[in-house]
mmCIF file of C-alpha atoms in Angstrom:
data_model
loop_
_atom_site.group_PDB
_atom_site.id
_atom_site.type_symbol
_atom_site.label_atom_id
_atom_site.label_comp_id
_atom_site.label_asym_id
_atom_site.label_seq_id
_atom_site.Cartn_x
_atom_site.Cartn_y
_atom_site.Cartn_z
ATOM 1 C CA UNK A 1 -44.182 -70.146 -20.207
ATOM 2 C CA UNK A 2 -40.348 -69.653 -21.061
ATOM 3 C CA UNK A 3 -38.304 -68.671 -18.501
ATOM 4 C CA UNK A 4 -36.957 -65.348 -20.122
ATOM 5 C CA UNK A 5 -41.041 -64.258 -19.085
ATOM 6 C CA UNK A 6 -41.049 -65.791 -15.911
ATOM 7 C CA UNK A 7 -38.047 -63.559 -14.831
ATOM 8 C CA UNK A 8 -38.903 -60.562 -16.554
ATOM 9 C CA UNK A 9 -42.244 -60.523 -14.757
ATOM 10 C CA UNK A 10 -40.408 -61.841 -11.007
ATOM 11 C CA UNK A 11 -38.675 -58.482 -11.262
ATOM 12 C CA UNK A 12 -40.994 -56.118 -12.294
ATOM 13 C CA UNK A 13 -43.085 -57.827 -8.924
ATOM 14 C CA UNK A 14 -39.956 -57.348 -7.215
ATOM 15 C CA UNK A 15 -39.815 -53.508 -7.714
ATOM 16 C CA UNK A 16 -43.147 -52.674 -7.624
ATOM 17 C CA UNK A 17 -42.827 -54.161 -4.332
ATOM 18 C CA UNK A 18 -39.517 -52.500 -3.429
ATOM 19 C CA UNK A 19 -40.940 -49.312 -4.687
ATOM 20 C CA UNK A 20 -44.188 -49.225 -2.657
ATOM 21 C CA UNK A 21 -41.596 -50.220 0.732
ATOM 22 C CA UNK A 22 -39.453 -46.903 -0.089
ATOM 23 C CA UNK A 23 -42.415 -44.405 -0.654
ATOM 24 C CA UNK A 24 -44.445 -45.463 2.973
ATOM 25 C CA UNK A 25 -40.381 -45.560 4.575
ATOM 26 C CA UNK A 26 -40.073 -42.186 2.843
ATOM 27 C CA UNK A 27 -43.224 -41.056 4.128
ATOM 28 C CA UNK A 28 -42.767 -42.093 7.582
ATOM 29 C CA UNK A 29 -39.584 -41.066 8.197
ATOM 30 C CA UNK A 30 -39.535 -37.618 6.647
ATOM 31 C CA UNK A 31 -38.132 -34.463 7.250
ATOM 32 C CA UNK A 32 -40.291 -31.151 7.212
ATOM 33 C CA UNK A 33 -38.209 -28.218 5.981
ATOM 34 C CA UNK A 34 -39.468 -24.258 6.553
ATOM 35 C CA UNK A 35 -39.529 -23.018 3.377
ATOM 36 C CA UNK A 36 -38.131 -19.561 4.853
ATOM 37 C CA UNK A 37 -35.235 -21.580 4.989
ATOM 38 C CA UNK A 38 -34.167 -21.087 1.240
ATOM 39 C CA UNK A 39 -35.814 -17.957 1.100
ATOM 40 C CA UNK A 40 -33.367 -16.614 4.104
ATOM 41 C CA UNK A 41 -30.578 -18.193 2.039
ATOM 42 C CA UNK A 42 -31.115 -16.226 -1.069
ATOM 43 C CA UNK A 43 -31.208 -12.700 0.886
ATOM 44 C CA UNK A 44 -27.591 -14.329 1.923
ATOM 45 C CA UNK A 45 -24.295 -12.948 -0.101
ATOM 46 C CA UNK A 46 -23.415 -17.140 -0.617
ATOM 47 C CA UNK A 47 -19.772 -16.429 0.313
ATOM 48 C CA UNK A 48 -19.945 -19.457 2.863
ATOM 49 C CA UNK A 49 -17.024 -18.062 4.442
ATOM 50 C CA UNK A 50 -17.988 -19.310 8.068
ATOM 51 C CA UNK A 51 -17.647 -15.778 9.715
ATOM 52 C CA UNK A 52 -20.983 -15.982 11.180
ATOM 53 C CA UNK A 53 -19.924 -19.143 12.727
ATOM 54 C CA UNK A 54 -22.442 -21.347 11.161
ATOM 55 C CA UNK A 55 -21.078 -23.834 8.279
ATOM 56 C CA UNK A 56 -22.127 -21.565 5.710
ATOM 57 C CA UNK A 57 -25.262 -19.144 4.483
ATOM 58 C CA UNK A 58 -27.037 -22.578 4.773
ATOM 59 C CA UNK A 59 -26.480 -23.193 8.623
ATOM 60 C CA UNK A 60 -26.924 -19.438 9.458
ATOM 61 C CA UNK A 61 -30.274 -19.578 6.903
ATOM 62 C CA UNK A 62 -31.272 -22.445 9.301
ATOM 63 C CA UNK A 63 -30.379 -20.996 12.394
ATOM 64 C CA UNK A 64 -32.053 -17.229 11.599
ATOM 65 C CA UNK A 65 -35.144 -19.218 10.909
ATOM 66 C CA UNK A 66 -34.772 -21.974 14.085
ATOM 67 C CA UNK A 67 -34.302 -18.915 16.293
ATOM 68 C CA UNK A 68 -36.783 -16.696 18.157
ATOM 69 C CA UNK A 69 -34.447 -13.837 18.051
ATOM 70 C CA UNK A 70 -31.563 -12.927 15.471
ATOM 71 C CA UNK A 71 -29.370 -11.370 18.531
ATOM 72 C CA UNK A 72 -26.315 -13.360 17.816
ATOM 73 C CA UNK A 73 -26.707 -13.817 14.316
ATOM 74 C CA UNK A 74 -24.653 -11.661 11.685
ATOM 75 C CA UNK A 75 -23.395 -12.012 8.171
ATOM 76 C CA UNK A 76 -20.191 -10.070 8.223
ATOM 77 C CA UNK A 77 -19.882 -10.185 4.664
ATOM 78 C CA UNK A 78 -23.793 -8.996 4.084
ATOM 79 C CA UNK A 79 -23.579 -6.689 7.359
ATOM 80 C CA UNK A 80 -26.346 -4.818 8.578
ATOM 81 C CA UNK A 81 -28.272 -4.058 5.203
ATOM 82 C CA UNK A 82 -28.411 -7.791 4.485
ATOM 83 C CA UNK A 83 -29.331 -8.895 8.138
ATOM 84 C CA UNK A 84 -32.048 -6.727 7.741
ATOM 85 C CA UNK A 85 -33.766 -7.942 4.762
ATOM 86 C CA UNK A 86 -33.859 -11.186 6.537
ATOM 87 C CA UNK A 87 -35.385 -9.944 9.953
ATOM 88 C CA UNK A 88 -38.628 -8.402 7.110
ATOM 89 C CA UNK A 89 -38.473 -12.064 5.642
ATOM 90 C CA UNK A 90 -38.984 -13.685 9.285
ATOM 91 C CA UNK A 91 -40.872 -10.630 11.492
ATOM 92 C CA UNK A 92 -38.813 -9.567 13.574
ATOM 93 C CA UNK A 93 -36.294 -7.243 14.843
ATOM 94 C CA UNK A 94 -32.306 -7.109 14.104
ATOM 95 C CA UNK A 95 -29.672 -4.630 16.169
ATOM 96 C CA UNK A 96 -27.773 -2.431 14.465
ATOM 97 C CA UNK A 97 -23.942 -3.111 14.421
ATOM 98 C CA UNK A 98 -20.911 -1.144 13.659
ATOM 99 C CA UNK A 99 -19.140 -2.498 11.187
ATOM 100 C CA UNK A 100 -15.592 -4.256 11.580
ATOM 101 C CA UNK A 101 -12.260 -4.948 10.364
ATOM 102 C CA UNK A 102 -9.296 -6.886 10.521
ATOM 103 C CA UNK A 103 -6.380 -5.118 12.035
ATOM 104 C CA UNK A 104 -2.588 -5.916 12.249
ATOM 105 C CA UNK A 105 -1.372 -5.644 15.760
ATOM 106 C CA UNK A 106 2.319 -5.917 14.935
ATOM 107 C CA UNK A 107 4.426 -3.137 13.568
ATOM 108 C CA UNK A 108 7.997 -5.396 14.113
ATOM 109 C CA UNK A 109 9.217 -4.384 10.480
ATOM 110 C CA UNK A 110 12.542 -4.907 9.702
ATOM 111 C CA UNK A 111 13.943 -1.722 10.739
ATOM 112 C CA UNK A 112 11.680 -1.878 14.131
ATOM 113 C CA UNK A 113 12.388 -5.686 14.977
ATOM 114 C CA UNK A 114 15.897 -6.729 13.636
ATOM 115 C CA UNK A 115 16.583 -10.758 12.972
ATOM 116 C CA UNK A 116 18.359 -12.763 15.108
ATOM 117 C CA UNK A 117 18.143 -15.878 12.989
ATOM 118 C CA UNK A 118 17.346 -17.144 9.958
ATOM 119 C CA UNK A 119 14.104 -19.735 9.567
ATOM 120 C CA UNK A 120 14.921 -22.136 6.630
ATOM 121 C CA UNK A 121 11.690 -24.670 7.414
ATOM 122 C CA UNK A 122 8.022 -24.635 5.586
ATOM 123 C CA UNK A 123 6.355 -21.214 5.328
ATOM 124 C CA UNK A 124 4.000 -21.476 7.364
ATOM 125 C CA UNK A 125 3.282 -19.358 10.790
ATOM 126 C CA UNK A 126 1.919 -21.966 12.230
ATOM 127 C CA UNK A 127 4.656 -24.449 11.905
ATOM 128 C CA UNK A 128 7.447 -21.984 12.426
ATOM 129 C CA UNK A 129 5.436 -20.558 15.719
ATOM 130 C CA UNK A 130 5.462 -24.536 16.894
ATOM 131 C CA UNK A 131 8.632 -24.799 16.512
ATOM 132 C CA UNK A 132 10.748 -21.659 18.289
ATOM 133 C CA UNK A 133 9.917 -17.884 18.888
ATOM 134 C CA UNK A 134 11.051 -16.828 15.622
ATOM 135 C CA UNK A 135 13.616 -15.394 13.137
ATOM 136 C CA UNK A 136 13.430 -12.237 15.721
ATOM 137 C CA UNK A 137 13.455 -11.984 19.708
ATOM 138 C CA UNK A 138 10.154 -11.186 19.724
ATOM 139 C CA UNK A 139 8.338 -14.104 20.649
ATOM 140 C CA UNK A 140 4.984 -12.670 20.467
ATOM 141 C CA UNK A 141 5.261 -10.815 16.758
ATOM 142 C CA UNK A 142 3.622 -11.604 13.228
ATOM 143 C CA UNK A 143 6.324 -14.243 11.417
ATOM 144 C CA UNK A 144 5.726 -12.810 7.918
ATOM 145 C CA UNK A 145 4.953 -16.079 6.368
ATOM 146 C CA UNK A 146 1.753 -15.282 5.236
ATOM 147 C CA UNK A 147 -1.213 -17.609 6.690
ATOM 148 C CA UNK A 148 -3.410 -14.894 6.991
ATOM 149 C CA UNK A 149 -3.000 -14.577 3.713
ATOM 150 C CA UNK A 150 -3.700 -18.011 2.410
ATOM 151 C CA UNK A 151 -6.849 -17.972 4.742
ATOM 152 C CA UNK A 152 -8.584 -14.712 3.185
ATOM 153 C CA UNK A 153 -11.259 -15.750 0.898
ATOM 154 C CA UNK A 154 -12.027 -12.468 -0.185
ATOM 155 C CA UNK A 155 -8.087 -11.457 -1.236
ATOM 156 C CA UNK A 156 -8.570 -8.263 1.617
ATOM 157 C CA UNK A 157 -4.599 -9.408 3.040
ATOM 158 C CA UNK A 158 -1.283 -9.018 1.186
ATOM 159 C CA UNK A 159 2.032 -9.311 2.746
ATOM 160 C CA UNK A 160 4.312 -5.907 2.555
ATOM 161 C CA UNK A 161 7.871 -6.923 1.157
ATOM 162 C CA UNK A 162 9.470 -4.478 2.661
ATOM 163 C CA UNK A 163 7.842 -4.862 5.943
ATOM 164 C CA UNK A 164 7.213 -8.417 6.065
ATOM 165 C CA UNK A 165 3.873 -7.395 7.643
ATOM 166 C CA UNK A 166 0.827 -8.073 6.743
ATOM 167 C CA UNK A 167 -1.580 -5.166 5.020
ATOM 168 C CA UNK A 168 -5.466 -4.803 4.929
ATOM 169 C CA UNK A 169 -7.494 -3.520 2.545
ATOM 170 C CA UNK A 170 -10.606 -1.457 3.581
ATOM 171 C CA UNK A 171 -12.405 -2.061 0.715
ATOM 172 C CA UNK A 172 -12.211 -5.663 0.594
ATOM 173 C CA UNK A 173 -12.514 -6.904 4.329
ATOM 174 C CA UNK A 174 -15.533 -7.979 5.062
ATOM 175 C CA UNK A 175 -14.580 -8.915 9.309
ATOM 176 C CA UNK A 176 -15.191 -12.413 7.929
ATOM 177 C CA UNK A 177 -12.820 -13.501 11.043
ATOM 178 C CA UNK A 178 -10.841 -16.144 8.846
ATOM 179 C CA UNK A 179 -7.378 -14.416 8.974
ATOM 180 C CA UNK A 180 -8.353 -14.156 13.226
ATOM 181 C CA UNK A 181 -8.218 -17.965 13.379
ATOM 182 C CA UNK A 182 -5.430 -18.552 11.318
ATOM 183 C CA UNK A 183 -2.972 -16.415 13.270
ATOM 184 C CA UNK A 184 -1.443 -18.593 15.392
ATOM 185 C CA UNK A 185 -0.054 -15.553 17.416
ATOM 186 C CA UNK A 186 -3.147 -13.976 17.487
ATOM 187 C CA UNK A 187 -2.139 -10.440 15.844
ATOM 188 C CA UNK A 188 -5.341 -10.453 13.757
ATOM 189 C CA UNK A 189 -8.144 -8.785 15.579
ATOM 190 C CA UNK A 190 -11.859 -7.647 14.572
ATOM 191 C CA UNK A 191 -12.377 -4.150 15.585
ATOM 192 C CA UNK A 192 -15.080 -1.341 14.691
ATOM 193 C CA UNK A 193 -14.303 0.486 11.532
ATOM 194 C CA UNK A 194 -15.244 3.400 13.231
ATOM 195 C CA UNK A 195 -16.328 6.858 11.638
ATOM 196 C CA UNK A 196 -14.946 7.757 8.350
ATOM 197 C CA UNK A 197 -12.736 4.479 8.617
ATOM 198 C CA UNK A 198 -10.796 6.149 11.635
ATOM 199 C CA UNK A 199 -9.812 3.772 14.515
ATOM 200 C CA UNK A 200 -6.944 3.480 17.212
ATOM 201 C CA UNK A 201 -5.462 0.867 18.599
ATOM 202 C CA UNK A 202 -2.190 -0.258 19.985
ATOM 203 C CA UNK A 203 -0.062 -2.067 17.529
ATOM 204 C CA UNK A 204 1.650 -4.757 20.095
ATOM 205 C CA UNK A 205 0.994 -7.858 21.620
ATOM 206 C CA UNK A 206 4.000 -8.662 23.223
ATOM 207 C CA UNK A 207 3.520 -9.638 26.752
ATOM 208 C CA UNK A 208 7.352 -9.205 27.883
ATOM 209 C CA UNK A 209 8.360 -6.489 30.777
ATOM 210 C CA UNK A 210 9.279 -2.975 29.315
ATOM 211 C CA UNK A 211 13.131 -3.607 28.901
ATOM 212 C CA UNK A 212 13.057 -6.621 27.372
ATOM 213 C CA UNK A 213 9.976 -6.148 24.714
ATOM 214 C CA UNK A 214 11.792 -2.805 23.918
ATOM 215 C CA UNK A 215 15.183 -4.545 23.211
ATOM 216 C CA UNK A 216 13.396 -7.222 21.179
ATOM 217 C CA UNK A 217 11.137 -4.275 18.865
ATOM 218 C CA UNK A 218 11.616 -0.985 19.124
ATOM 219 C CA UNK A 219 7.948 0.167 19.015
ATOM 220 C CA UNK A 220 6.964 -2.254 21.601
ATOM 221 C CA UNK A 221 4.487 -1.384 24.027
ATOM 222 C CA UNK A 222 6.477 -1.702 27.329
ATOM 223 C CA UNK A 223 3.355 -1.052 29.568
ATOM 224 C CA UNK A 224 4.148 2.076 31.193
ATOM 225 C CA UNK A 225 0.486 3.390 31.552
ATOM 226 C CA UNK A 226 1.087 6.979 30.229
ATOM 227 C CA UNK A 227 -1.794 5.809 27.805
ATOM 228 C CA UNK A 228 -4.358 4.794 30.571
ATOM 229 C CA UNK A 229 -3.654 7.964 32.274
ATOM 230 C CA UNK A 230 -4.060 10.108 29.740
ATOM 231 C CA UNK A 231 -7.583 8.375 28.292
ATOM 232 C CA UNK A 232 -10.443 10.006 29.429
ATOM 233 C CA UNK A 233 -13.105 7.911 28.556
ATOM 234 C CA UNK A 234 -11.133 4.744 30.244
ATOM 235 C CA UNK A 235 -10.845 2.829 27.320
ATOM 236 C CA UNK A 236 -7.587 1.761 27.948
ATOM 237 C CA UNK A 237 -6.264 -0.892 30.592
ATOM 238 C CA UNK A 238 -2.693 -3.221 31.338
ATOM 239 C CA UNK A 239 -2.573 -6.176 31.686
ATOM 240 C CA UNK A 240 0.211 -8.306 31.213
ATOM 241 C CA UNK A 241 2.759 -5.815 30.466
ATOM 242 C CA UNK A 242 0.629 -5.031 27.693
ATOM 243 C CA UNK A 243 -2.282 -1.824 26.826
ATOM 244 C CA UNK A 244 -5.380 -2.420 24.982
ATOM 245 C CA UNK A 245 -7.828 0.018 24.129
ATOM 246 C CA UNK A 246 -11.454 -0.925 23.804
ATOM 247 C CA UNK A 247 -12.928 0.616 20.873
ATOM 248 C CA UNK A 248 -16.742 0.336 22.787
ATOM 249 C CA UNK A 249 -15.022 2.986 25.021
ATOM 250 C CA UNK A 250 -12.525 4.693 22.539
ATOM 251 C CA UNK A 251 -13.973 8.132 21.415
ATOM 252 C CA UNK A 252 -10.728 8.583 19.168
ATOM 253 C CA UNK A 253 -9.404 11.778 20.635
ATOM 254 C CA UNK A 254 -6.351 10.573 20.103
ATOM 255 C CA UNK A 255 -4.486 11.837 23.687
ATOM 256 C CA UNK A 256 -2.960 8.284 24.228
ATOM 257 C CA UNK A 257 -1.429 8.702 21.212
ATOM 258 C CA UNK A 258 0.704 11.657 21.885
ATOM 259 C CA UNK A 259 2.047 10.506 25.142
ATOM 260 C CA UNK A 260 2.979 7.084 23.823
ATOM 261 C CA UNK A 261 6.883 6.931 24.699
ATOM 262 C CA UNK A 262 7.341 4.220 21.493
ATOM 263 C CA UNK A 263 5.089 4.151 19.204
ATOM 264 C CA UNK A 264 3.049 1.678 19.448
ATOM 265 C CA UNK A 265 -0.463 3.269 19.520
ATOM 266 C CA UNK A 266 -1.618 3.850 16.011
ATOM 267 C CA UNK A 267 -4.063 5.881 14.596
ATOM 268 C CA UNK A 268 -5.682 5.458 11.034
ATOM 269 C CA UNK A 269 -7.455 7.354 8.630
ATOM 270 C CA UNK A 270 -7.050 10.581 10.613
ATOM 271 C CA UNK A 271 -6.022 13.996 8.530
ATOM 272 C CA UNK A 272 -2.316 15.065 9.807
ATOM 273 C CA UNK A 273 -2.216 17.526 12.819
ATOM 274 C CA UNK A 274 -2.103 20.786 12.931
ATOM 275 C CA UNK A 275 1.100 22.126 14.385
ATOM 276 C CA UNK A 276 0.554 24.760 17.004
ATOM 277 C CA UNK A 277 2.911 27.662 15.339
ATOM 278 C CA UNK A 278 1.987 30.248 17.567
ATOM 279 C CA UNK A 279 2.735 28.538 20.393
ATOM 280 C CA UNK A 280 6.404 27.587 19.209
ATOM 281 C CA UNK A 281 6.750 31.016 17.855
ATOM 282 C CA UNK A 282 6.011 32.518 21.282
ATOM 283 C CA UNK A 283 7.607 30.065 23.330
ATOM 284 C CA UNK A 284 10.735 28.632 21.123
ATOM 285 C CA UNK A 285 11.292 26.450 24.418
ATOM 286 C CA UNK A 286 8.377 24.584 23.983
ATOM 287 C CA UNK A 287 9.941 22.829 20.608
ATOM 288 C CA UNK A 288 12.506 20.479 22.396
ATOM 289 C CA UNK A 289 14.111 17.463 22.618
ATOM 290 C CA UNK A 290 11.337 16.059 24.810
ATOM 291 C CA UNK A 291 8.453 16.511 22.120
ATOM 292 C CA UNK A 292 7.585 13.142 20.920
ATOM 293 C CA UNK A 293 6.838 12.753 16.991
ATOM 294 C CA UNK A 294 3.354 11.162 16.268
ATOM 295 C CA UNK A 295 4.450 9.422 13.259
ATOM 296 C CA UNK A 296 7.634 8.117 14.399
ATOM 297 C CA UNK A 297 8.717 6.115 17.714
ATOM 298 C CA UNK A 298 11.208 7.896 19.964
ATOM 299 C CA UNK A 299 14.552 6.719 20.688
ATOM 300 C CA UNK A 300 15.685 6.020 24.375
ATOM 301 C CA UNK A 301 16.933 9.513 25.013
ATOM 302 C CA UNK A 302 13.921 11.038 23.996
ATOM 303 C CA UNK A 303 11.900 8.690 26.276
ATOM 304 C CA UNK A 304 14.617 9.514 29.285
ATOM 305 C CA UNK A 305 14.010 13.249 28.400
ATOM 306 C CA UNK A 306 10.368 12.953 28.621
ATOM 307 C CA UNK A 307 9.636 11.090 31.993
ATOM 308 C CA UNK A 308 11.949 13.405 33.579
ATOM 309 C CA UNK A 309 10.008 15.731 31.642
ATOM 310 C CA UNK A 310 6.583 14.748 33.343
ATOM 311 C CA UNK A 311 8.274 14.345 37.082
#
């Protein structure tokens, strides 16, 4: 027998062999997988954008299935019409939730928040924000160079060139949560859309005493608690210098809005108020320097005028 047979037939013995070790290793060590698993997947949008928190439609596929419950599980991007095809697929029951959006809790625009300095290093927020407070004195403020921006996968942020702020679009954001984690000043928050796209909330996170965040911005929230006072429904607390009004609470009646000495409570989506005519007509008094405008912030004599206004 040549030896070109001899090794032709060594190796087919030696897979064979090899072959019949693989398929009883294969067997013993395998994995079963629930089928719902790639059923689940499919009823999934397949934007693997990691808002649910899971590493994709895969890992939140896996988990919905794993789970006993789905309380905890949501795909932002699918919402509540998605979430519910999946509790059919798997039997069981999914809450309702509101949904949310990304909002920009900064309104230090130019004009609001004048520079101080000029940042000629990488444009990134994250770098700059490592490296000093900021082309303004606001150490707390969005930087304008845009990582919120690069983090959207679903194109929902631009940045304003004339503000240097960041916008969101309502149609497009999807509360995926990436522009959240790529703030490194945390500006980005997830709140309820609310009814008809209406929400309030106050447009400041800087943590500073009153005189010094309103000499860095000009809409600043300076913690006075006119705001908490005024909400009925006490959705609003200080802490830190600082307001925030919890939209769980917030009914929108928009009264911490009017008494706002600055500005920084915004409301969105609302029709314009109706100015009370007869009122001014009858009492021409009434229209002074100590009304506040709700679209604009007030200047310090206005805000001196109005606290000795309320005394």
């Amino acid at each position: 027998m040549s030896t070109i047979v001899i090794t032709i037939i060594s190796l087919c013995a030696i897979g064979i062999v090899s072959a019949v070790i693989l398929y009883f290793v294969a067997q013993k060590f395998k994995v079963e997988e629930d089928p719902r698993i790639d059923i689940v997947e499919g009823l999934l949008p397949g934007a693997n954008c990691g808002g649910c928190g899971y590493p994709g439609c895969r890992g939140l596929a896996e988990a919905a299935v794993k789970s006993d419950t789905l309380d905890g599980i949501m795909c932002p991007v699918g919402g509540t019409e998605t979430m519910s095809k999946v509790a059919t697929v798997l039997g069981r029951e999914v809450k309702t939730e509101a949904p949310k959006i990304a909002v920009v809790r900064c309104n230090g625009n130019c004009e609001n928040r004048p520079r101080s300095s000029e940042y000629d290093g990488a444009r990134s927020c994250a770098i700059e924000h490592a490296l000093y407070i900021g082309d303004t004195d606001c150490g707390f403020g969005c930087l304008g160079c845009g990582d919120c921006v690069a983090a959207c996968p679903f194109d929902a942020i631009h940045m304003n060139p004339a503000t240097l702020l960041p916008i969101v679009s309502d149609e497009k954001c999807v509360a995926c949560g990436a522009c959240v984690k790529a703030c490194p000043r945390n500006i980005m928050e997830l709140r309820n859309k609310g009814p008809k796209d209406r929400r309030v909330f106050v447009s400041c996170v800087n943590k500073d005493k009153g005189g010094i965040a309103r000499k860095a911005c000009k809409v600043a929230c300076i913690g006075c608690g006119k705001c908490v006072k005024e909400c009925p429904f006490n959705a609003i607390t200080i802490e830190n210098n600082l307001a925030y009004i919890d939209f769980t609470k917030c009914k929108l009646c928009r009264k911490c809005v009017g008494v706002c000495p600055t500005g920084a409570i915004h409301e969105v989506n609302f029709p314009p108020r109706k100015m009370e005519t007869d009122a001014i007509k009858a009492n021409p008094a009434a229209k002074s320097a100590t009304t506040i405008s709700l679209s604009q912030p007030a200047n310090d004599t206005q805000i001196i005028a109005k606290e000795k206004n309320d005394d």
